[in-house]
mmCIF file of C-alpha atoms in Angstrom:
data_model
loop_
_atom_site.group_PDB
_atom_site.id
_atom_site.type_symbol
_atom_site.label_atom_id
_atom_site.label_comp_id
_atom_site.label_asym_id
_atom_site.label_seq_id
_atom_site.Cartn_x
_atom_site.Cartn_y
_atom_site.Cartn_z
ATOM 1 C CA MET K 1 18.595 -6.167 30.929
ATOM 2 C CA ILE K 2 17.981 -2.843 28.386
ATOM 3 C CA THR K 3 17.879 -2.455 25.457
ATOM 4 C CA SER K 4 21.149 -0.382 24.099
ATOM 5 C CA GLY K 5 19.448 1.566 20.473
ATOM 6 C CA GLY K 6 18.522 -0.098 17.149
ATOM 7 C CA HIS K 7 20.525 -1.994 14.583
ATOM 8 C CA LEU K 8 19.044 -1.527 11.091
ATOM 9 C CA MET K 9 16.246 -3.416 9.854
ATOM 10 C CA ASP K 10 15.075 -1.370 6.536
ATOM 11 C CA GLU K 11 15.692 1.909 4.848
ATOM 12 C CA GLY K 12 13.573 3.547 2.632
ATOM 13 C CA MET K 13 13.893 6.912 0.290
ATOM 14 C CA TYR K 14 11.846 8.699 3.574
ATOM 15 C CA GLY K 15 13.452 7.076 6.520
ATOM 16 C CA CYS K 16 14.981 4.149 8.240
ATOM 17 C CA ILE K 17 13.510 1.044 10.523
ATOM 18 C CA PHE K 18 14.991 -0.367 13.731
ATOM 19 C CA THR K 19 14.901 -2.863 15.868
ATOM 20 C CA PRO K 20 14.959 -2.657 19.020
ATOM 21 C CA SER K 21 14.042 0.536 18.869
ATOM 22 C CA LEU K 22 16.675 3.509 19.356
ATOM 23 C CA ARG K 23 16.337 6.089 22.018
ATOM 24 C CA CYS K 24 14.115 8.651 23.106
ATOM 25 C CA LYS K 25 15.035 11.848 24.317
ATOM 26 C CA ASN K 26 14.121 12.065 27.700
ATOM 27 C CA LYS K 27 13.021 8.938 28.154
ATOM 28 C CA LYS K 28 14.278 6.032 29.560
ATOM 29 C CA ASP K 29 15.563 2.785 27.932
ATOM 30 C CA GLN K 30 12.983 0.083 27.107
ATOM 31 C CA PRO K 31 13.571 -3.644 28.548
ATOM 32 C CA ILE K 32 14.766 -6.428 25.865
ATOM 33 C CA SER K 33 11.683 -8.069 24.905
ATOM 34 C CA LYS K 34 11.116 -11.204 22.818
ATOM 35 C CA THR K 35 9.353 -8.964 20.556
ATOM 36 C CA PRO K 36 10.707 -6.066 20.873
ATOM 37 C CA LEU K 37 9.538 -2.382 19.016
ATOM 38 C CA LEU K 38 9.684 -1.388 15.860
ATOM 39 C CA SER K 39 11.057 2.345 15.730
ATOM 40 C CA LYS K 40 10.957 4.062 12.222
ATOM 41 C CA ILE K 41 13.255 7.736 11.824
ATOM 42 C CA ILE K 42 11.651 9.929 9.536
ATOM 43 C CA SER K 43 11.411 13.921 8.795
ATOM 44 C CA THR K 44 9.477 15.691 11.980
ATOM 45 C CA GLU K 45 6.472 16.500 8.969
ATOM 46 C CA SER K 46 6.489 13.668 7.613
ATOM 47 C CA ALA K 47 6.262 11.421 11.148
ATOM 48 C CA GLU K 48 3.822 13.955 12.723
ATOM 49 C CA LEU K 49 1.400 13.271 9.513
ATOM 50 C CA GLU K 50 1.956 9.430 9.761
ATOM 51 C CA TYR K 51 1.351 9.796 13.732
ATOM 52 C CA SER K 52 -2.104 11.157 13.208
ATOM 53 C CA ILE K 53 -2.992 8.457 10.283
ATOM 54 C CA ALA K 54 -2.003 5.771 12.997
ATOM 55 C CA SER K 55 -4.278 7.542 15.667
ATOM 56 C CA ILE K 56 -7.450 7.658 13.388
ATOM 57 C CA ILE K 57 -6.437 3.528 12.303
ATOM 58 C CA ARG K 58 -6.313 2.038 15.926
ATOM 59 C CA GLY K 59 -9.920 3.777 15.815
ATOM 60 C CA ILE K 60 -10.372 0.639 13.296
ATOM 61 C CA PRO K 61 -12.329 -2.163 15.069
ATOM 62 C CA LEU K 62 -9.506 -5.133 15.046
ATOM 63 C CA TRP K 63 -7.178 -2.879 13.261
ATOM 64 C CA LYS K 64 -4.345 -4.440 14.733
ATOM 65 C CA ASN K 65 -5.173 -7.704 12.698
ATOM 66 C CA TYR K 66 -4.537 -5.921 9.422
ATOM 67 C CA PHE K 67 -2.059 -2.869 10.414
ATOM 68 C CA ALA K 68 1.030 -2.608 12.186
ATOM 69 C CA VAL K 69 1.253 1.163 13.244
ATOM 70 C CA ALA K 70 2.617 3.769 15.548
ATOM 71 C CA THR K 71 1.849 3.776 19.092
ATOM 72 C CA SER K 72 3.199 6.588 20.264
ATOM 73 C CA ILE K 73 6.261 9.265 18.439
ATOM 74 C CA CYS K 74 9.223 11.285 20.481
ATOM 75 C CA GLU K 75 12.603 13.125 19.697
ATOM 76 C CA PRO K 76 15.553 10.929 19.138
ATOM 77 C CA SER K 77 18.156 11.372 22.006
ATOM 78 C CA LEU K 78 21.316 12.810 21.020
ATOM 79 C CA LYS K 79 23.285 9.731 21.666
ATOM 80 C CA GLN K 80 22.426 6.073 20.195
ATOM 81 C CA THR K 81 24.841 3.478 21.494
ATOM 82 C CA ASP K 82 24.473 1.249 18.167
ATOM 83 C CA GLU K 83 26.251 2.175 14.916
ATOM 84 C CA ASP K 84 23.877 1.310 12.475
ATOM 85 C CA ILE K 85 22.487 4.885 13.266
ATOM 86 C CA SER K 86 24.962 6.195 11.231
ATOM 87 C CA LYS K 87 24.639 3.344 8.198
ATOM 88 C CA CYS K 88 20.824 5.790 7.526
ATOM 89 C CA GLU K 89 21.850 7.668 4.761
ATOM 90 C CA VAL K 90 18.388 9.579 5.173
ATOM 91 C CA ILE K 91 19.651 11.099 8.635
ATOM 92 C CA THR K 92 23.040 11.730 8.270
ATOM 93 C CA SER K 93 22.331 15.720 6.037
ATOM 94 C CA LYS K 94 20.338 16.515 8.982
ATOM 95 C CA PRO K 95 20.728 16.978 12.687
ATOM 96 C CA LEU K 96 18.743 14.442 15.041
ATOM 97 C CA SER K 97 16.551 16.637 16.431
ATOM 98 C CA ALA K 98 15.386 17.609 13.136
ATOM 99 C CA PHE K 99 13.922 13.969 13.137
ATOM 100 C CA ARG K 100 10.929 11.804 15.039
ATOM 101 C CA ILE K 101 10.747 8.289 15.939
ATOM 102 C CA LEU K 102 7.884 6.682 15.822
ATOM 103 C CA SER K 103 7.558 3.303 17.516
ATOM 104 C CA MET K 104 5.485 0.472 16.931
ATOM 105 C CA THR K 105 4.605 -3.142 17.228
ATOM 106 C CA ASN K 106 7.213 -6.088 15.086
ATOM 107 C CA GLY K 107 4.845 -7.273 12.196
ATOM 108 C CA GLY K 108 7.279 -9.911 10.856
ATOM 109 C CA SER K 109 9.299 -9.416 7.756
ATOM 110 C CA PRO K 110 8.533 -7.342 4.327
ATOM 111 C CA LEU K 111 6.378 -9.329 1.983
ATOM 112 C CA TYR K 112 8.903 -9.282 -0.416
ATOM 113 C CA GLN K 113 11.554 -11.260 2.027
ATOM 114 C CA TYR K 114 9.067 -13.312 3.703
ATOM 115 C CA ARG K 115 8.928 -17.343 2.930
ATOM 116 C CA PHE K 116 5.978 -19.044 1.996
ATOM 117 C CA GLN K 117 5.622 -22.458 3.153
ATOM 118 C CA VAL K 118 4.272 -24.044 0.567
ATOM 119 C CA ASP K 119 2.515 -27.158 2.350
ATOM 120 C CA SER K 120 0.585 -24.913 4.587
ATOM 121 C CA PHE K 121 -0.129 -21.272 3.174
ATOM 122 C CA ASP K 122 -3.525 -21.383 2.451
ATOM 123 C CA MET K 123 -3.064 -18.338 -0.263
ATOM 124 C CA MET K 124 -6.468 -17.628 -0.986
ATOM 125 C CA ASN K 125 -6.827 -16.604 3.392
ATOM 126 C CA PHE K 126 -3.824 -14.166 3.012
ATOM 127 C CA PHE K 127 -5.067 -12.256 -0.338
ATOM 128 C CA THR K 128 -8.655 -11.810 1.424
ATOM 129 C CA HIS K 129 -6.627 -10.915 4.365
ATOM 130 C CA LEU K 130 -4.672 -8.061 2.489
ATOM 131 C CA ILE K 131 -7.491 -7.012 0.953
ATOM 132 C CA GLY K 132 -10.100 -6.846 4.388
ATOM 133 C CA ALA K 133 -7.267 -4.523 5.035
ATOM 134 C CA GLY K 134 -7.268 -2.283 1.754
ATOM 135 C CA ALA K 135 -10.945 -2.149 2.564
ATOM 136 C CA LEU K 136 -10.879 -1.064 5.765
ATOM 137 C CA LEU K 137 -9.563 1.745 4.857
ATOM 138 C CA SER K 138 -11.549 2.340 2.112
ATOM 139 C CA LEU K 139 -14.736 2.584 4.859
ATOM 140 C CA PHE K 140 -12.628 4.551 6.823
ATOM 141 C CA GLY K 141 -11.453 7.822 4.448
ATOM 142 C CA ILE K 142 -8.151 6.472 4.461
ATOM 143 C CA VAL K 143 -6.285 6.137 1.062
ATOM 144 C CA HIS K 144 -2.644 4.289 1.762
ATOM 145 C CA ARG K 145 -1.422 5.430 -1.481
ATOM 146 C CA ASP K 146 1.821 3.764 -0.930
ATOM 147 C CA LEU K 147 1.262 0.112 -1.055
ATOM 148 C CA HIS K 148 4.031 -2.308 -2.420
ATOM 149 C CA GLN K 149 5.254 -5.786 -1.476
ATOM 150 C CA GLY K 150 7.205 -3.302 1.803
ATOM 151 C CA ASN K 151 4.847 -1.892 3.562
ATOM 152 C CA VAL K 152 3.171 -5.299 3.739
ATOM 153 C CA LEU K 153 4.213 -6.829 7.044
ATOM 154 C CA VAL K 154 3.934 -11.169 7.689
ATOM 155 C CA ASP K 155 4.517 -12.423 10.850
ATOM 156 C CA ASN K 156 5.077 -15.789 11.599
ATOM 157 C CA GLU K 157 1.303 -16.951 11.229
ATOM 158 C CA THR K 158 1.611 -16.109 7.255
ATOM 159 C CA VAL K 159 -0.926 -12.613 8.214
ATOM 160 C CA PRO K 160 -0.336 -9.293 6.177
ATOM 161 C CA ARG K 161 -0.430 -5.619 7.927
ATOM 162 C CA ILE K 162 -0.105 -2.911 6.299
ATOM 163 C CA ILE K 163 2.349 -0.413 7.475
ATOM 164 C CA ASP K 164 3.819 2.779 6.675
ATOM 165 C CA PHE K 165 1.122 5.633 5.697
ATOM 166 C CA ASN K 166 3.562 8.521 5.301
ATOM 167 C CA LEU K 167 1.877 9.660 2.353
ATOM 168 C CA SER K 168 -1.263 9.024 3.575
ATOM 169 C CA ILE K 169 -4.222 11.101 2.937
ATOM 170 C CA ILE K 170 -7.721 11.079 4.558
ATOM 171 C CA LYS K 171 -10.331 11.202 2.025
ATOM 172 C CA GLU K 172 -12.147 14.621 3.340
ATOM 173 C CA ASN K 173 -8.650 16.561 3.772
ATOM 174 C CA VAL K 174 -6.685 16.239 0.780
ATOM 175 C CA THR K 175 -4.908 19.459 -0.927
ATOM 176 C CA GLU K 176 -3.114 19.349 -4.414
ATOM 177 C CA ASP K 177 -0.272 19.568 -2.927
ATOM 178 C CA GLU K 178 -0.613 16.115 -1.507
ATOM 179 C CA LEU K 179 -1.226 14.733 -5.117
ATOM 180 C CA SER K 180 1.490 16.826 -6.474
ATOM 181 C CA HIS K 181 4.176 14.830 -7.079
ATOM 182 C CA SER K 182 7.440 13.883 -9.880
ATOM 183 C CA HIS K 183 6.712 11.909 -13.013
ATOM 184 C CA ASN K 184 7.598 7.782 -12.954
ATOM 185 C CA VAL K 185 5.467 5.536 -14.874
ATOM 186 C CA MET K 186 7.602 2.784 -13.294
ATOM 187 C CA LEU K 187 5.804 2.641 -9.706
ATOM 188 C CA PRO K 188 3.952 -0.721 -9.875
ATOM 189 C CA GLN K 189 1.989 0.957 -7.148
ATOM 190 C CA GLU K 190 0.675 3.644 -8.612
ATOM 191 C CA SER K 191 -2.153 3.361 -11.312
ATOM 192 C CA PRO K 192 -1.701 4.541 -14.740
ATOM 193 C CA ASP K 193 -4.846 7.264 -13.959
ATOM 194 C CA ALA K 194 -2.882 8.830 -10.888
ATOM 195 C CA THR K 195 0.444 8.684 -13.395
ATOM 196 C CA LEU K 196 -1.776 10.235 -16.095
ATOM 197 C CA VAL K 197 -3.214 12.795 -14.243
ATOM 198 C CA ASN K 198 -0.130 13.947 -12.176
ATOM 199 C CA ALA K 199 1.653 14.006 -15.803
ATOM 200 C CA ILE K 200 -0.930 16.220 -17.634
ATOM 201 C CA SER K 201 -0.980 18.684 -14.658
ATOM 202 C CA LEU K 202 3.650 18.887 -15.285
ATOM 203 C CA GLY K 203 2.468 19.728 -18.445
ATOM 204 C CA TYR K 204 3.134 15.907 -20.255
ATOM 205 C CA LYS K 205 0.817 15.107 -23.277
ATOM 206 C CA ARG K 206 -1.501 12.902 -22.564
ATOM 207 C CA SER K 207 -0.926 10.284 -25.927
ATOM 208 C CA GLN K 208 2.484 10.401 -24.651
ATOM 209 C CA VAL K 209 1.874 9.552 -21.133
ATOM 210 C CA ILE K 210 -1.038 7.182 -22.219
ATOM 211 C CA ARG K 211 1.387 4.792 -24.516
ATOM 212 C CA SER K 212 4.960 5.283 -22.201
ATOM 213 C CA ILE K 213 2.848 3.601 -18.748
ATOM 214 C CA LEU K 214 1.412 0.532 -21.278
ATOM 215 C CA LEU K 215 5.170 0.438 -22.521
ATOM 216 C CA LYS K 216 7.102 1.237 -20.329
ATOM 217 C CA LYS K 217 5.806 -0.187 -16.661
ATOM 218 C CA PRO K 218 6.570 -2.997 -15.950
ATOM 219 C CA ILE K 219 2.771 -3.997 -14.364
ATOM 220 C CA ILE K 220 1.505 -3.894 -17.339
ATOM 221 C CA LYS K 221 3.597 -6.783 -18.580
ATOM 222 C CA LYS K 222 1.670 -9.146 -16.156
ATOM 223 C CA ILE K 223 -1.167 -8.004 -16.873
ATOM 224 C CA ARG K 224 -1.180 -8.952 -20.293
ATOM 225 C CA SER K 225 0.808 -12.113 -19.883
ATOM 226 C CA LEU K 226 -1.232 -13.795 -17.138
ATOM 227 C CA LEU K 227 -4.614 -11.816 -16.927
ATOM 228 C CA GLY K 228 -4.720 -11.754 -20.966
ATOM 229 C CA VAL K 229 -5.533 -8.212 -21.666
ATOM 230 C CA SER K 230 -4.481 -7.247 -24.679
ATOM 231 C CA TYR K 231 -2.525 -3.736 -25.519
ATOM 232 C CA GLU K 232 -4.866 -2.461 -27.855
ATOM 233 C CA LYS K 233 -7.726 -3.204 -24.968
ATOM 234 C CA MET K 234 -5.731 -1.712 -22.853
ATOM 235 C CA LEU K 235 -4.630 1.440 -25.051
ATOM 236 C CA HIS K 236 -8.558 1.843 -26.052
ATOM 237 C CA SER K 237 -9.611 1.714 -22.526
ATOM 238 C CA LEU K 238 -7.247 4.250 -21.409
ATOM 239 C CA ASP K 239 -7.883 6.444 -25.041
ATOM 240 C CA GLN K 240 -12.130 6.419 -24.265
ATOM 241 C CA PHE K 241 -11.433 7.678 -20.411
ATOM 242 C CA THR K 242 -9.208 10.105 -20.699
ATOM 243 C CA SER K 243 -11.186 11.814 -23.852
ATOM 244 C CA THR K 244 -14.089 11.801 -21.807
ATOM 245 C CA SER K 245 -12.801 12.769 -18.227
ATOM 246 C CA LYS K 246 -12.973 16.454 -16.787
ATOM 247 C CA SER K 247 -9.914 15.728 -14.157
ATOM 248 C CA MET K 248 -7.907 14.332 -17.620
ATOM 249 C CA GLN K 249 -8.732 16.063 -19.934
ATOM 250 C CA SER K 250 -7.752 19.644 -17.627
ATOM 251 C CA GLY K 251 -5.525 17.537 -15.469
ATOM 252 C CA ASP K 252 -6.846 18.445 -12.379
ATOM 253 C CA THR K 253 -5.464 16.350 -9.609
ATOM 254 C CA LEU K 254 -8.288 17.137 -7.073
ATOM 255 C CA LEU K 255 -11.335 16.053 -9.320
ATOM 256 C CA TRP K 256 -9.925 12.928 -10.115
ATOM 257 C CA PHE K 257 -8.838 12.746 -6.514
ATOM 258 C CA ASN K 258 -12.001 13.263 -5.333
ATOM 259 C CA THR K 259 -13.740 11.113 -8.471
ATOM 260 C CA TYR K 260 -11.961 7.847 -8.080
ATOM 261 C CA TRP K 261 -10.221 7.638 -4.179
ATOM 262 C CA ARG K 262 -11.988 4.716 -3.898
ATOM 263 C CA THR K 263 -9.844 2.423 -6.535
ATOM 264 C CA ILE K 264 -6.550 3.584 -5.746
ATOM 265 C CA ASP K 265 -5.486 1.961 -3.103
ATOM 266 C CA SER K 266 -7.344 -1.495 -5.096
ATOM 267 C CA TRP K 267 -5.188 -1.270 -7.933
ATOM 268 C CA SER K 268 -1.417 -1.661 -5.951
ATOM 269 C CA ILE K 269 -3.188 -4.023 -3.755
ATOM 270 C CA GLY K 270 -4.181 -6.105 -6.778
ATOM 271 C CA VAL K 271 -0.990 -5.148 -8.136
ATOM 272 C CA ILE K 272 0.619 -7.107 -5.326
ATOM 273 C CA ILE K 273 -1.467 -10.422 -5.372
ATOM 274 C CA LEU K 274 -0.421 -10.100 -9.362
ATOM 275 C CA GLU K 275 2.951 -10.718 -8.625
ATOM 276 C CA LEU K 276 2.798 -13.014 -5.765
ATOM 277 C CA LEU K 277 1.044 -14.867 -8.780
ATOM 278 C CA SER K 278 3.900 -14.529 -11.308
ATOM 279 C CA THR K 279 6.282 -15.527 -8.134
ATOM 280 C CA PHE K 280 3.972 -18.707 -7.383
ATOM 281 C CA SER K 281 3.715 -19.736 -10.982
ATOM 282 C CA LEU K 282 7.772 -20.582 -10.771
ATOM 283 C CA TRP K 283 6.750 -22.651 -8.287
ATOM 284 C CA SER K 284 6.001 -26.203 -8.900
ATOM 285 C CA GLY K 285 3.914 -26.540 -5.217
ATOM 286 C CA PHE K 286 2.192 -23.693 -6.312
ATOM 287 C CA ALA K 287 0.752 -24.961 -9.776
ATOM 288 C CA LEU K 288 -2.148 -27.354 -8.345
ATOM 289 C CA THR K 289 -3.232 -24.349 -5.833
ATOM 290 C CA ILE K 290 -3.309 -21.046 -9.038
ATOM 291 C CA THR K 291 -5.019 -23.547 -11.300
ATOM 292 C CA LYS K 292 -7.605 -24.304 -8.468
ATOM 293 C CA HIS K 293 -8.411 -20.701 -7.758
ATOM 294 C CA LYS K 294 -8.427 -19.128 -11.064
ATOM 295 C CA ALA K 295 -11.655 -18.661 -12.369
ATOM 296 C CA GLN K 296 -12.661 -16.910 -9.506
ATOM 297 C CA LEU K 297 -9.638 -15.055 -8.418
ATOM 298 C CA PHE K 298 -8.500 -14.160 -12.145
ATOM 299 C CA PRO K 299 -11.973 -12.316 -12.959
ATOM 300 C CA LEU K 300 -11.127 -10.826 -9.850
ATOM 301 C CA LEU K 301 -7.668 -9.485 -10.759
ATOM 302 C CA ARG K 302 -8.670 -8.576 -13.895
ATOM 303 C CA ARG K 303 -11.126 -6.020 -12.614
ATOM 304 C CA MET K 304 -8.779 -4.015 -9.616
ATOM 305 C CA CYS K 305 -6.440 -3.729 -12.151
ATOM 306 C CA ALA K 306 -8.068 -1.881 -14.759
ATOM 307 C CA VAL K 307 -5.771 0.575 -15.982
ATOM 308 C CA ASN K 308 -9.195 2.349 -16.289
ATOM 309 C CA PRO K 309 -10.845 3.611 -12.815
ATOM 310 C CA LEU K 310 -14.047 3.426 -13.533
ATOM 311 C CA GLN K 311 -13.759 -0.450 -14.449
ATOM 312 C CA ARG K 312 -12.088 -1.171 -11.447
ATOM 313 C CA VAL K 313 -13.710 -2.041 -8.359
ATOM 314 C CA ASP K 314 -12.623 -0.827 -4.903
ATOM 315 C CA CYS K 315 -11.179 -2.951 -2.070
ATOM 316 C CA VAL K 316 -14.560 -3.389 -0.131
ATOM 317 C CA GLN K 317 -16.571 -4.295 -3.632
ATOM 318 C CA ALA K 318 -13.362 -6.833 -4.417
ATOM 319 C CA LEU K 319 -13.642 -8.631 -0.818
ATOM 320 C CA TYR K 320 -17.441 -8.097 -0.880
ATOM 321 C CA TYR K 321 -16.940 -10.194 -4.377
ATOM 322 C CA LEU K 322 -14.770 -13.076 -2.610
ATOM 323 C CA GLN K 323 -17.018 -13.267 0.832
ATOM 324 C CA PRO K 324 -20.475 -11.761 0.579
ATOM 325 C CA ASN K 325 -20.589 -12.397 4.503
ATOM 326 C CA HIS K 326 -17.223 -11.482 5.944
ATOM 327 C CA PHE K 327 -17.982 -9.768 9.100
ATOM 328 C CA ILE K 328 -16.492 -6.030 7.594
ATOM 329 C CA ILE K 329 -19.117 -6.383 4.801
ATOM 330 C CA ARG K 330 -21.307 -7.252 6.988
ATOM 331 C CA LYS K 331 -20.761 -5.146 10.274
ATOM 332 C CA TYR K 332 -19.239 -2.073 8.175
ATOM 333 C CA ALA K 333 -20.475 -1.468 4.611
ATOM 334 C CA LYS K 334 -23.782 -1.715 4.235
ATOM 335 C CA ALA K 335 -24.122 1.704 3.486
ATOM 336 C CA TRP K 336 -21.081 1.722 0.495
ATOM 337 C CA MET K 337 -22.569 -1.009 -0.884
ATOM 338 C CA ASP K 338 -25.957 0.400 -1.211
ATOM 339 C CA LYS K 339 -24.219 3.657 -2.554
ATOM 340 C CA VAL K 340 -21.489 1.798 -4.995
ATOM 341 C CA GLY K 341 -22.757 -1.607 -5.623
ATOM 342 C CA THR K 342 -20.946 -4.769 -5.908
ATOM 343 C CA GLY K 343 -19.054 -3.936 -9.377
ATOM 344 C CA ASN K 344 -20.637 -7.646 -11.132
ATOM 345 C CA ILE K 345 -17.274 -8.891 -11.524
ATOM 346 C CA GLN K 346 -17.308 -11.580 -13.868
#
């Protein structure tokens, strides 16, 4: 039996995800499988960028355990048999030829939709695996820049995998244009320093943006309530950082990135973990688990979610803190740790 196109699985700002995979131009339809491929349809430019990142990720050892990335790219067929294609609003304003299809294995459900089984869920193993994925990206010079619960898939074995690399940057190839974007303090995945340097580059006043971040950014409330970091402490930390940082004083996004790139994704992963803990804390079955691991986990999260990047640890340091003998640390992180240190998490 042959697939007849795709059913809309998810829609985002830049495109849509279908399963089974959409039809490709000049290619035969694929037989139906128990684990059909996903297809992501986005603009040609974004697709080509993401596929180039995917090619690098596929060279990372054991990448399939940590990431779900495109394994092929094609032009969409003009004839798509499933009516769900018309539900993808992102692609209705342009002809299909202006888009490309990225095909990848189905990594499971988005994290925000996943139903954890309280009795069998190994919370610390899950968090460590996610941090390990971030560590591998850093060690191979990749910054995701858009890590949130919608960009993490969880399979039936409760293994998380990072997806959606169309905003990612290779450290060695970054340009100022890639870093510039509209000002938005609400994005949980964007660190305060990232929001701030971009705002300053756009002409916003530093002091106003700092207070706007601390008062309006929703995740800041969770940092205060769950991790016990006061508003005053965060305000002092950001004021102190921005008053001495050359990149902040001038709004130099490129200088900022090249100086603090390794902590960009660690903020985002720390935020994801903090959001999950906030949800888990409402479930009686998780109360003992959180209490059991609080002494180890909370000091780490305070450092991953530090508003000041000088006080923030990266994912390699975070993984070392949790499991100093983790295979990623043993095999790939010696030079990294020798250069930046352990982070001295306490």
